PDB file of C-alpha atoms (C1' of nucleotides) in Angstrom:
ATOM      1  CA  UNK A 227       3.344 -25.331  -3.577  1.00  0.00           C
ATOM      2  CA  UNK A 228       1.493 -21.907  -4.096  1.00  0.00           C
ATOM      3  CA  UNK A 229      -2.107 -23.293  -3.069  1.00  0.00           C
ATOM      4  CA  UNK A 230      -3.758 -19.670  -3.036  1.00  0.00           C
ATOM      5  CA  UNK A 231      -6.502 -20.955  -1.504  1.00  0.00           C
ATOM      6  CA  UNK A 232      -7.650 -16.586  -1.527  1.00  0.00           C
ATOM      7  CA  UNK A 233     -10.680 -15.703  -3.404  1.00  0.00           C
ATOM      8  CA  UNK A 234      -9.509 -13.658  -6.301  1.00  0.00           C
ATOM      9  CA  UNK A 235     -12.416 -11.340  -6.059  1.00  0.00           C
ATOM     10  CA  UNK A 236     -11.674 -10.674  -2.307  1.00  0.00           C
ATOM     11  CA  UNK A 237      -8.138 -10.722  -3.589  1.00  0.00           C
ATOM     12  CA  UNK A 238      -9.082  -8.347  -6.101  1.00  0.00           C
ATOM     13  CA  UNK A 239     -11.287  -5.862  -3.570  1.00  0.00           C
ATOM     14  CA  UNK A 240      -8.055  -5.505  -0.779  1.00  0.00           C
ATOM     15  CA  UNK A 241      -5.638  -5.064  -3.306  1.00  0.00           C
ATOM     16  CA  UNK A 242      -7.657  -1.881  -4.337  1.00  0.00           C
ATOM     17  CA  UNK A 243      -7.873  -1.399  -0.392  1.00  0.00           C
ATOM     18  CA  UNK A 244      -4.530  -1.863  -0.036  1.00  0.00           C
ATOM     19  CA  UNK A 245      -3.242   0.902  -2.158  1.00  0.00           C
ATOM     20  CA  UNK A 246      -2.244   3.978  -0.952  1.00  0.00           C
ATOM     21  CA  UNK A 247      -5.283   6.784  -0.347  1.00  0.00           C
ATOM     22  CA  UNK A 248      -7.827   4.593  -1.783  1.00  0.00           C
ATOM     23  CA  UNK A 249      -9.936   3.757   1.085  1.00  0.00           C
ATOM     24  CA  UNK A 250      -9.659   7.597   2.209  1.00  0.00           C
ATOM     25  CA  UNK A 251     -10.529   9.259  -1.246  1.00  0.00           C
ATOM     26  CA  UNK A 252     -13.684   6.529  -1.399  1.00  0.00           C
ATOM     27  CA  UNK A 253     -14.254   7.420   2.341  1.00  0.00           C
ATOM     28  CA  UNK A 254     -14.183  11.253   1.376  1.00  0.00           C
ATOM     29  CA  UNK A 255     -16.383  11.000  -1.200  1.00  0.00           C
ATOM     30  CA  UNK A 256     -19.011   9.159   0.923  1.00  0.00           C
ATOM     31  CA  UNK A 257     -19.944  12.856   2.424  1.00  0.00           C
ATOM     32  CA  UNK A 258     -21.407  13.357  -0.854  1.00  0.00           C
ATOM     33  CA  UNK A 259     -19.803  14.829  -4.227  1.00  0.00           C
ATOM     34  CA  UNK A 260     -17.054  17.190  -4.104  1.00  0.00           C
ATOM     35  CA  UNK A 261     -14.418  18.709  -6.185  1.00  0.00           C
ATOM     36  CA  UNK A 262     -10.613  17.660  -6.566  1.00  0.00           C
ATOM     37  CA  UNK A 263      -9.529  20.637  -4.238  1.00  0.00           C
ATOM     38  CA  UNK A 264     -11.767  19.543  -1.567  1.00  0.00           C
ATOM     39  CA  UNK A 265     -10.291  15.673  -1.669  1.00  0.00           C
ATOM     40  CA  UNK A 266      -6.748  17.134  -1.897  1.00  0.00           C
ATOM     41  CA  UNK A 267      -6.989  18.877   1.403  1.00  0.00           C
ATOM     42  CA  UNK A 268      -9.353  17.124   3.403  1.00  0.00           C
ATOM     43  CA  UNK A 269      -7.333  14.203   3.403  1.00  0.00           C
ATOM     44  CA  UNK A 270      -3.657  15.669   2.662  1.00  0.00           C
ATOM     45  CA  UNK A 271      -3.095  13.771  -0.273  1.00  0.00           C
ATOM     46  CA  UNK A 272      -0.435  15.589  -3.115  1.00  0.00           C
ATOM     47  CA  UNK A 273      -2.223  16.546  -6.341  1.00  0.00           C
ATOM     48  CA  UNK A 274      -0.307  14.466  -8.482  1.00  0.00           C
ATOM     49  CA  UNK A 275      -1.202  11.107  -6.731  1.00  0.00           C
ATOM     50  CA  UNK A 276      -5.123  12.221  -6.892  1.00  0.00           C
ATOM     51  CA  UNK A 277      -5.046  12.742 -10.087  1.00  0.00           C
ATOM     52  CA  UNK A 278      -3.673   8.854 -10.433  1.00  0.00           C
ATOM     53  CA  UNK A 279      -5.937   7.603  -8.107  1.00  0.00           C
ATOM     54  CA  UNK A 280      -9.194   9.007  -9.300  1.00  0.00           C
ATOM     55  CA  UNK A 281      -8.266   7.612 -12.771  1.00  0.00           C
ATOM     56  CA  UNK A 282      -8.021   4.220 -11.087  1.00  0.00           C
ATOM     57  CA  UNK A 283     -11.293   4.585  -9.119  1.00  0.00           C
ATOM     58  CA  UNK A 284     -13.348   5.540 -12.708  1.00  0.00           C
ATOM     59  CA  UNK A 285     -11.804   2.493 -14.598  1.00  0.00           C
ATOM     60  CA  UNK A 286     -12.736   0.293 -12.062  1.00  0.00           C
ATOM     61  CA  UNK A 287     -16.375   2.043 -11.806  1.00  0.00           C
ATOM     62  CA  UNK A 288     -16.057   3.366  -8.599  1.00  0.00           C
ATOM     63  CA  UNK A 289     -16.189   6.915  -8.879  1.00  0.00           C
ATOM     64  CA  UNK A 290     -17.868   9.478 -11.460  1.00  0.00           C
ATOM     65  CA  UNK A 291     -17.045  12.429 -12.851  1.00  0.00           C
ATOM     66  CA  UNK A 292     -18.674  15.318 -13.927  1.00  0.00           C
ATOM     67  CA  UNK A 293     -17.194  18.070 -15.931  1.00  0.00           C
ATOM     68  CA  UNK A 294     -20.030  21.713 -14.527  1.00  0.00           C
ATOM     69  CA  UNK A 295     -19.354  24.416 -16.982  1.00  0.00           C
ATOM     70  CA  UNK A 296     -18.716  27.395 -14.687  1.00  0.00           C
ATOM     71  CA  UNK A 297     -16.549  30.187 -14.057  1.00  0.00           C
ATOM     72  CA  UNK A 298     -14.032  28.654 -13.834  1.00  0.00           C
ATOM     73  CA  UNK A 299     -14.917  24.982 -14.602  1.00  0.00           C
ATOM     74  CA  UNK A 300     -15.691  22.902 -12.047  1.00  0.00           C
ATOM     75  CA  UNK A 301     -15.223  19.055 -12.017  1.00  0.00           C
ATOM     76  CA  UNK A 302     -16.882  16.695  -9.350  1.00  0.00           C
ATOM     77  CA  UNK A 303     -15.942  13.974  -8.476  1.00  0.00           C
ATOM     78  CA  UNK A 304     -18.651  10.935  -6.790  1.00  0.00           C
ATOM     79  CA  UNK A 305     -19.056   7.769  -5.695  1.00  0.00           C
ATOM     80  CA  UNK A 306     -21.248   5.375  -8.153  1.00  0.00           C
ATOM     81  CA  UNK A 307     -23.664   2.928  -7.110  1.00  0.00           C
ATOM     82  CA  UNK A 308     -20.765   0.212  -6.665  1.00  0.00           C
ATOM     83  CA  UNK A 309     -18.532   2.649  -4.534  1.00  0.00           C
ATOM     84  CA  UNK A 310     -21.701   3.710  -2.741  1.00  0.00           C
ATOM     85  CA  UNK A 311     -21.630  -0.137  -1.722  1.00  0.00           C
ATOM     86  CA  UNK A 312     -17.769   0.495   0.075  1.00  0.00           C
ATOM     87  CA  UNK A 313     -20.292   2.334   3.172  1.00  0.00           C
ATOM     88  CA  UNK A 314     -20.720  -0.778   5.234  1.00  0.00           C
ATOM     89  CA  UNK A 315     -17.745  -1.816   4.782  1.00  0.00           C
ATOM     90  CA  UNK A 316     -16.090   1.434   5.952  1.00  0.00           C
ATOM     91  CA  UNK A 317     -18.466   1.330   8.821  1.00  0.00           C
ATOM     92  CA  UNK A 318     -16.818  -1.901  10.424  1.00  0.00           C
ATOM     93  CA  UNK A 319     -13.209  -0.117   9.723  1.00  0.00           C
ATOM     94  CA  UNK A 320     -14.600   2.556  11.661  1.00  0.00           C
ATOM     95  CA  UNK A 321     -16.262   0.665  14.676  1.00  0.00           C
ATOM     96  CA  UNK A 322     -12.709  -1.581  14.526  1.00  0.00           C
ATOM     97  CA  UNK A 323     -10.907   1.708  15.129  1.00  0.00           C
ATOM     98  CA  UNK A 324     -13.036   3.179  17.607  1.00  0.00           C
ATOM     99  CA  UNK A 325     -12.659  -0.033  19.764  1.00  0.00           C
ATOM    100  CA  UNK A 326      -8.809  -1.092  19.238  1.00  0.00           C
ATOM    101  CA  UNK A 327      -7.094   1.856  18.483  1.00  0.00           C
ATOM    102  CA  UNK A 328      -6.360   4.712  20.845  1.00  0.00           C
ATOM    103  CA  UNK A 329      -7.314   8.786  20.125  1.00  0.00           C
TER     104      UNK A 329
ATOM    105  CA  UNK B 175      -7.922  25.480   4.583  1.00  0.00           C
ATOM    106  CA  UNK B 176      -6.676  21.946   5.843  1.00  0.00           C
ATOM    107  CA  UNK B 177      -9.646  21.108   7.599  1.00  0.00           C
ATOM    108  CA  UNK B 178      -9.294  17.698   8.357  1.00  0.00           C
ATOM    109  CA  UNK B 179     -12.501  16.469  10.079  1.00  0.00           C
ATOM    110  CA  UNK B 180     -12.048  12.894   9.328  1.00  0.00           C
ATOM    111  CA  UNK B 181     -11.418  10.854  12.835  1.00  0.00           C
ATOM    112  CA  UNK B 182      -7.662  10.371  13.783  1.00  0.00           C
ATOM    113  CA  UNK B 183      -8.168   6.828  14.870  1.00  0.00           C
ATOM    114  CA  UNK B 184     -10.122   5.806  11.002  1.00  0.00           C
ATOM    115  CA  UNK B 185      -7.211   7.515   9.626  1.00  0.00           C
ATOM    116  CA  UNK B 186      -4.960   5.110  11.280  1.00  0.00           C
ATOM    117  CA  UNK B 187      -6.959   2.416  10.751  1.00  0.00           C
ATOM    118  CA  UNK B 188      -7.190   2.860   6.833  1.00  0.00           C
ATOM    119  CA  UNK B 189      -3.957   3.709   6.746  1.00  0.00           C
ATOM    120  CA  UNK B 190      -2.968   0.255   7.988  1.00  0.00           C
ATOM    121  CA  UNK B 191      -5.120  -1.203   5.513  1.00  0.00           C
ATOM    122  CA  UNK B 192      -3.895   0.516   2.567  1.00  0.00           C
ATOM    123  CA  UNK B 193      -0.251  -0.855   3.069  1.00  0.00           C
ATOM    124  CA  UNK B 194       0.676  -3.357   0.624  1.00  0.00           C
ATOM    125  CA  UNK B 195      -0.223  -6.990   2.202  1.00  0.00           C
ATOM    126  CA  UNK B 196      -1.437  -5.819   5.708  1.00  0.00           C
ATOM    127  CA  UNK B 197      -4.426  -6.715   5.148  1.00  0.00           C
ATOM    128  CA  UNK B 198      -4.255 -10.183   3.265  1.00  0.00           C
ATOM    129  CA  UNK B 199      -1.572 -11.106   5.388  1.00  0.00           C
ATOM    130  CA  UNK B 200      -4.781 -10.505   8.125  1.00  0.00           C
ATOM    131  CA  UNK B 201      -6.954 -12.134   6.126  1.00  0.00           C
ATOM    132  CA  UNK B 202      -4.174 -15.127   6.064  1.00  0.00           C
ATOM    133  CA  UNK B 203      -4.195 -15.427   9.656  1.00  0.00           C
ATOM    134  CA  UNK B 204      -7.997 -15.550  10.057  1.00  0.00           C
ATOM    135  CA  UNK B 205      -7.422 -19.172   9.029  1.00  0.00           C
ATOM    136  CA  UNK B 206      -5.382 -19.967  12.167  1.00  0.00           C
ATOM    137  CA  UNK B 207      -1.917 -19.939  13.365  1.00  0.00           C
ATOM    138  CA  UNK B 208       0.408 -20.805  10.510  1.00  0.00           C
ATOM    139  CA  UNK B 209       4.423 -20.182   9.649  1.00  0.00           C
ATOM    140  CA  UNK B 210       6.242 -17.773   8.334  1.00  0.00           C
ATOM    141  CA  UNK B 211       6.573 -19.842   5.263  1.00  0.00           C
ATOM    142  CA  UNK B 212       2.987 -20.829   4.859  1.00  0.00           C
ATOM    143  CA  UNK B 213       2.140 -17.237   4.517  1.00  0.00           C
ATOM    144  CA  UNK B 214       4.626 -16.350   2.281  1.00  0.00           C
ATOM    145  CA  UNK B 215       3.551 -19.143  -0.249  1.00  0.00           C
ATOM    146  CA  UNK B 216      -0.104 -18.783   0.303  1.00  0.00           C
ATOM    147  CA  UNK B 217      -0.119 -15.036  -0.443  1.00  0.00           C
ATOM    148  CA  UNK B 218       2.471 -14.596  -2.748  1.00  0.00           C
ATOM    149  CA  UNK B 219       4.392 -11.625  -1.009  1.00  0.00           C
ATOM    150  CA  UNK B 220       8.273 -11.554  -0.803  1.00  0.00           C
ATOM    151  CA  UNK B 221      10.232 -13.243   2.468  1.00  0.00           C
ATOM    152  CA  UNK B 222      11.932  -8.700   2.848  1.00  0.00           C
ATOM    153  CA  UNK B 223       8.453  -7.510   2.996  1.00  0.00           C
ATOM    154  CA  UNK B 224       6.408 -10.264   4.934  1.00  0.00           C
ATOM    155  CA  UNK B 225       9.036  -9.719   7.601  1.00  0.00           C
ATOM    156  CA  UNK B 226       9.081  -6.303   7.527  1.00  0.00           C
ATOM    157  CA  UNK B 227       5.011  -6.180   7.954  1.00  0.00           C
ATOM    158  CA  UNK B 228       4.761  -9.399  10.160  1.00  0.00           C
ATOM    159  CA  UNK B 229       7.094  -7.074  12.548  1.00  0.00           C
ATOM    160  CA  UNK B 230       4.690  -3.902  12.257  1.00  0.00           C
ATOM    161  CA  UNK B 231       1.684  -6.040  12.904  1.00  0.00           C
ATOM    162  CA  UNK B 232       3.106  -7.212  16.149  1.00  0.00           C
ATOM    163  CA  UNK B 233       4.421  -3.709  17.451  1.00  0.00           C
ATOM    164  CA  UNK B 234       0.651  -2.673  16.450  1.00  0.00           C
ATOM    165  CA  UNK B 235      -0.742  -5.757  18.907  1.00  0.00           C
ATOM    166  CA  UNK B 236      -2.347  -7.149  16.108  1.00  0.00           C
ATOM    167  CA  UNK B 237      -0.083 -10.194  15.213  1.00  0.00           C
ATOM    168  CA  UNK B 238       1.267 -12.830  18.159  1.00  0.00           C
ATOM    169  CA  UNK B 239       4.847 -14.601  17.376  1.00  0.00           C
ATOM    170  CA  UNK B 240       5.743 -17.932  18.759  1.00  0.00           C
ATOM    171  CA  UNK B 241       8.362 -19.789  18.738  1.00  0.00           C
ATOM    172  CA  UNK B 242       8.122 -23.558  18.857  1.00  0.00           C
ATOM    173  CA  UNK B 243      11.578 -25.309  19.924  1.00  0.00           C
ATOM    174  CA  UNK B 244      10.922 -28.343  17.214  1.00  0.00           C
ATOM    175  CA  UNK B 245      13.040 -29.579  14.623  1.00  0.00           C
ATOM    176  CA  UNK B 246      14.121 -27.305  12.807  1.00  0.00           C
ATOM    177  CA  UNK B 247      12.499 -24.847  14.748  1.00  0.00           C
ATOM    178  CA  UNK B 248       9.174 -23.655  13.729  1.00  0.00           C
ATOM    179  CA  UNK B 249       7.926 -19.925  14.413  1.00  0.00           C
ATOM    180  CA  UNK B 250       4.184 -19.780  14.719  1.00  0.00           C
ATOM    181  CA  UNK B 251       2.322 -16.342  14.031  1.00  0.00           C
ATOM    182  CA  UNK B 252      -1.459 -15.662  15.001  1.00  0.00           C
ATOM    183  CA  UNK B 253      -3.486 -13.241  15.356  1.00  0.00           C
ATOM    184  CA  UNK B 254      -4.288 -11.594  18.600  1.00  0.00           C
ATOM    185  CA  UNK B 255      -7.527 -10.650  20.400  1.00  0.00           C
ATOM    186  CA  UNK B 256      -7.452  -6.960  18.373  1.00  0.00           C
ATOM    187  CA  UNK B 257      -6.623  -8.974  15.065  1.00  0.00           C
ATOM    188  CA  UNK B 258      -9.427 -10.892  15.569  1.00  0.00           C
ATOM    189  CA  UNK B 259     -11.410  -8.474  15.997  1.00  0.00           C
ATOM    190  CA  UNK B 260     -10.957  -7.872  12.231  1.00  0.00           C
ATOM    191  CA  UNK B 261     -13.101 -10.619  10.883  1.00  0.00           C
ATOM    192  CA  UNK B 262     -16.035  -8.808  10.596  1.00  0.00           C
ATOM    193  CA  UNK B 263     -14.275  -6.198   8.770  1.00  0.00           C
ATOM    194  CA  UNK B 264     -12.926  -8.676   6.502  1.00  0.00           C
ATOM    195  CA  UNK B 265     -16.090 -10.570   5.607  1.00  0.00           C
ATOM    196  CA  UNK B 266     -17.688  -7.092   4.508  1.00  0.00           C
ATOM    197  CA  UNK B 267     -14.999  -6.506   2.160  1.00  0.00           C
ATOM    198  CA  UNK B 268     -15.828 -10.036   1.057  1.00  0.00           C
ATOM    199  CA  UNK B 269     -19.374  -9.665   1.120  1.00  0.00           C
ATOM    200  CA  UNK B 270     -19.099  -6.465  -1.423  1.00  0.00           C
ATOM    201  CA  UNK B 271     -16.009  -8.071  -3.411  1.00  0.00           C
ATOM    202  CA  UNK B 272     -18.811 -10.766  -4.506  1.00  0.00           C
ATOM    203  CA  UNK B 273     -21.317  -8.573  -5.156  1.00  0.00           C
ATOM    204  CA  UNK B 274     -19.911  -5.954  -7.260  1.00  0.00           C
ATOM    205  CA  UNK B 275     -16.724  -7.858  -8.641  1.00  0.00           C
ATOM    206  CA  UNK B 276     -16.700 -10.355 -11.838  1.00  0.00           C
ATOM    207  CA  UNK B 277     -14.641 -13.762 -11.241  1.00  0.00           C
TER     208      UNK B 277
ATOM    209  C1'  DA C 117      -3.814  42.126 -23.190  1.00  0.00           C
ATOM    210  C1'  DT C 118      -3.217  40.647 -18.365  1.00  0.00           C
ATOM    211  C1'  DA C 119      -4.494  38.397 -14.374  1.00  0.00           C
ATOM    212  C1'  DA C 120      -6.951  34.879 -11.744  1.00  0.00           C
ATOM    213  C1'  DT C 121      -8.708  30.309 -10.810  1.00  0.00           C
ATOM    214  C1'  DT C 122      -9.231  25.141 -11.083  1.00  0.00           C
ATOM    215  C1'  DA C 123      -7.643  20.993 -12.580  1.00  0.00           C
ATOM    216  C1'  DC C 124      -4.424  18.891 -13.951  1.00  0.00           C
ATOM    217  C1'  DT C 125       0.755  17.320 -15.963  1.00  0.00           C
ATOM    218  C1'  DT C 126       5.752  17.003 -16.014  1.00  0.00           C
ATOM    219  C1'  DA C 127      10.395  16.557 -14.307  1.00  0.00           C
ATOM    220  C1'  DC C 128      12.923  15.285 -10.764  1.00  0.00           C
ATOM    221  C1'  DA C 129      13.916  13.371  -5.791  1.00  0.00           C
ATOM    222  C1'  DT C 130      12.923  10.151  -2.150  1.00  0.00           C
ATOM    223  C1'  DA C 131      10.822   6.036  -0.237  1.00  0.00           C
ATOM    224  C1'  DA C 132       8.823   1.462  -0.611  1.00  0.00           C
ATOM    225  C1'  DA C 133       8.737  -3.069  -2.598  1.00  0.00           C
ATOM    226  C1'  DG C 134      10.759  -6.954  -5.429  1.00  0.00           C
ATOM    227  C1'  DT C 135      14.704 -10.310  -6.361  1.00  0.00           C
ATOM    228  C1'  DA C 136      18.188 -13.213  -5.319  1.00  0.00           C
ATOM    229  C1'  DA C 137      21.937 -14.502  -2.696  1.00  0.00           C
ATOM    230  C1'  DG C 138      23.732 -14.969   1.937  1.00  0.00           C
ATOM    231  C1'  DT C 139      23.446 -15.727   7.200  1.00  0.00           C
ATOM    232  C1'  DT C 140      22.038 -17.947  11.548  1.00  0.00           C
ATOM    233  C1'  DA C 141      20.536 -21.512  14.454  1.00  0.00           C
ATOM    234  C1'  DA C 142      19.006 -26.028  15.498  1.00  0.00           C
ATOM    235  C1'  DT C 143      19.383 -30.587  14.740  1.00  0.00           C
ATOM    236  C1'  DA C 144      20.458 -35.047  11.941  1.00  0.00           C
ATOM    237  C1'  DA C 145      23.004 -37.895   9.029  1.00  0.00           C
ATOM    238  C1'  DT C 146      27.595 -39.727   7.961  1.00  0.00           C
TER     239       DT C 146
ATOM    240  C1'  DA D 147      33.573 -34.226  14.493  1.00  0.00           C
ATOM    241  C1'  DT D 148      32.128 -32.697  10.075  1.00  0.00           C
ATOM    242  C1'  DT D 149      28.740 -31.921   6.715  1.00  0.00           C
ATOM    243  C1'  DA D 150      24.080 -31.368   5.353  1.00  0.00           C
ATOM    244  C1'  DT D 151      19.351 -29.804   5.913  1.00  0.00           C
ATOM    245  C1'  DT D 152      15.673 -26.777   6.913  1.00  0.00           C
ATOM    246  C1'  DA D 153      13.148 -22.524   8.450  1.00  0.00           C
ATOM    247  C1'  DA D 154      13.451 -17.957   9.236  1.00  0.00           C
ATOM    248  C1'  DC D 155      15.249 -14.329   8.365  1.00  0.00           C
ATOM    249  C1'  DT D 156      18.961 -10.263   6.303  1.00  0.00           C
ATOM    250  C1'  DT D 157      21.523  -7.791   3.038  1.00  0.00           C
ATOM    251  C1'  DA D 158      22.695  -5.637  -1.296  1.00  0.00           C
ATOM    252  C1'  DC D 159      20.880  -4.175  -5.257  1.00  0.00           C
ATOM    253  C1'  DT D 160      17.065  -3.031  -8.851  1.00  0.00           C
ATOM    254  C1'  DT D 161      12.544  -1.515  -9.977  1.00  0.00           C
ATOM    255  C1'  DT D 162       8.311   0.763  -8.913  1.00  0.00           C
ATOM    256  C1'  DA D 163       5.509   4.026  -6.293  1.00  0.00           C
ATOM    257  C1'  DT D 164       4.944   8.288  -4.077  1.00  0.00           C
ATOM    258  C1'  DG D 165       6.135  13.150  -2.912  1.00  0.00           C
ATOM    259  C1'  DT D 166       7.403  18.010  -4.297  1.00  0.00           C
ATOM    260  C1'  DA D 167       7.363  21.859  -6.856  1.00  0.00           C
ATOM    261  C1'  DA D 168       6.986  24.127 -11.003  1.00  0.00           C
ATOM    262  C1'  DG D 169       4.462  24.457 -15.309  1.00  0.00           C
ATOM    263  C1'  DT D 170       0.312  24.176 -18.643  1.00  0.00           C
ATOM    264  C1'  DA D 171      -4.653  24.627 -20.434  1.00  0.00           C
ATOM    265  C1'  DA D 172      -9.012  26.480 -20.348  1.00  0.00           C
ATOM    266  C1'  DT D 173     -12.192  29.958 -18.983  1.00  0.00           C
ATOM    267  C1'  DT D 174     -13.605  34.387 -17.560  1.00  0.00           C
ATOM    268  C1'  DA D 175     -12.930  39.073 -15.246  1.00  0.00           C
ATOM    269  C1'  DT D 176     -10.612  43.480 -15.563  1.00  0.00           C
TER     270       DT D 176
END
DNA sequence: ATAATTACTTACATAAAGTAAGTTAATAAT
DNA sequence: ATTATTAACTTACTTTATGTAAGTAATTAT
């Protein structure tokens, strides 16, 4: 009796939702592009789960990056057109927590 | 330099969202009241961890417990006003899963 | 040659989730 | 009265995910 009656693409999108830092580092990065440093302590996430993360978020085409030769070498990191796409949706988590959720 | 500007309550929003099941479970309950059981076959999440969130959602105010004295007794869960409130939410992450996801 | 900086990686510890068996409570059948 | 049945959990144990801290690679400045 396992009638998943569930979408598998929604299925699909909240199981990427639903892992740990992924909305935040796509949230992050919708300020614009940014280095790993700047994710890692904006949103207090350990280096080491980053690192798997943003991995993640390329393979599934959701976020770029860009090796800029410099001194030293910087790498940003940015949203593609289909992680661009995550804005509305973040903008109804946000109105949901500004009018259920306490400050 | 931990200069966390991102808004307390869309941190504790996403953070709900991002643990395992929260929000399909949600999603689940958008459909109407329904048992303990139907949710646990419909989703495909373990009886240890459905329990474990089913009792988070309700401390949050977001899921409603019942308990209907029938035989054997039945234990209805819904979603309250501040669940809800989630559906729009939960048709944007629809809305993009179907645009930018392959079936 | 040595030090400094960013972006990682690795080894190890702790926490969360999965599995399967067991418990409780309310009848219902024998 | 005893046994069985069913839903809703719990518990004990295993596996997987995440956290922490130290280490490495590449590049350039001193």
């Amino acid at each position: 009796m396992d009638q998943s009656l569930i979408c598998p693409r929604f299925e699909k999108a909240i199981t990427l939702l639903s892992k740990r830092w992924t909305g935040l580092i796509i949230y992050q990065l919708l300020n614009g592009p940014q280095r790993f440093c700047t994710v890692e302590s904006s949103i207090g996430i350990s280096g080491k789960v980053l690192s798997d993360r943003l991995k993640d978020l390329e393979n599934e085409g959701i976020v770029k990056r860009e090796v800029i030769p410099e001194t030293p070498v910087r790498i940003e990191y940015s949203l593609t057109e289909k992680g661009l796409a995550m804005e509305p949706l973040m903008k109804e988590i946000e109105k949901w927590s500004q009018e259920w959720l306490e400050a």
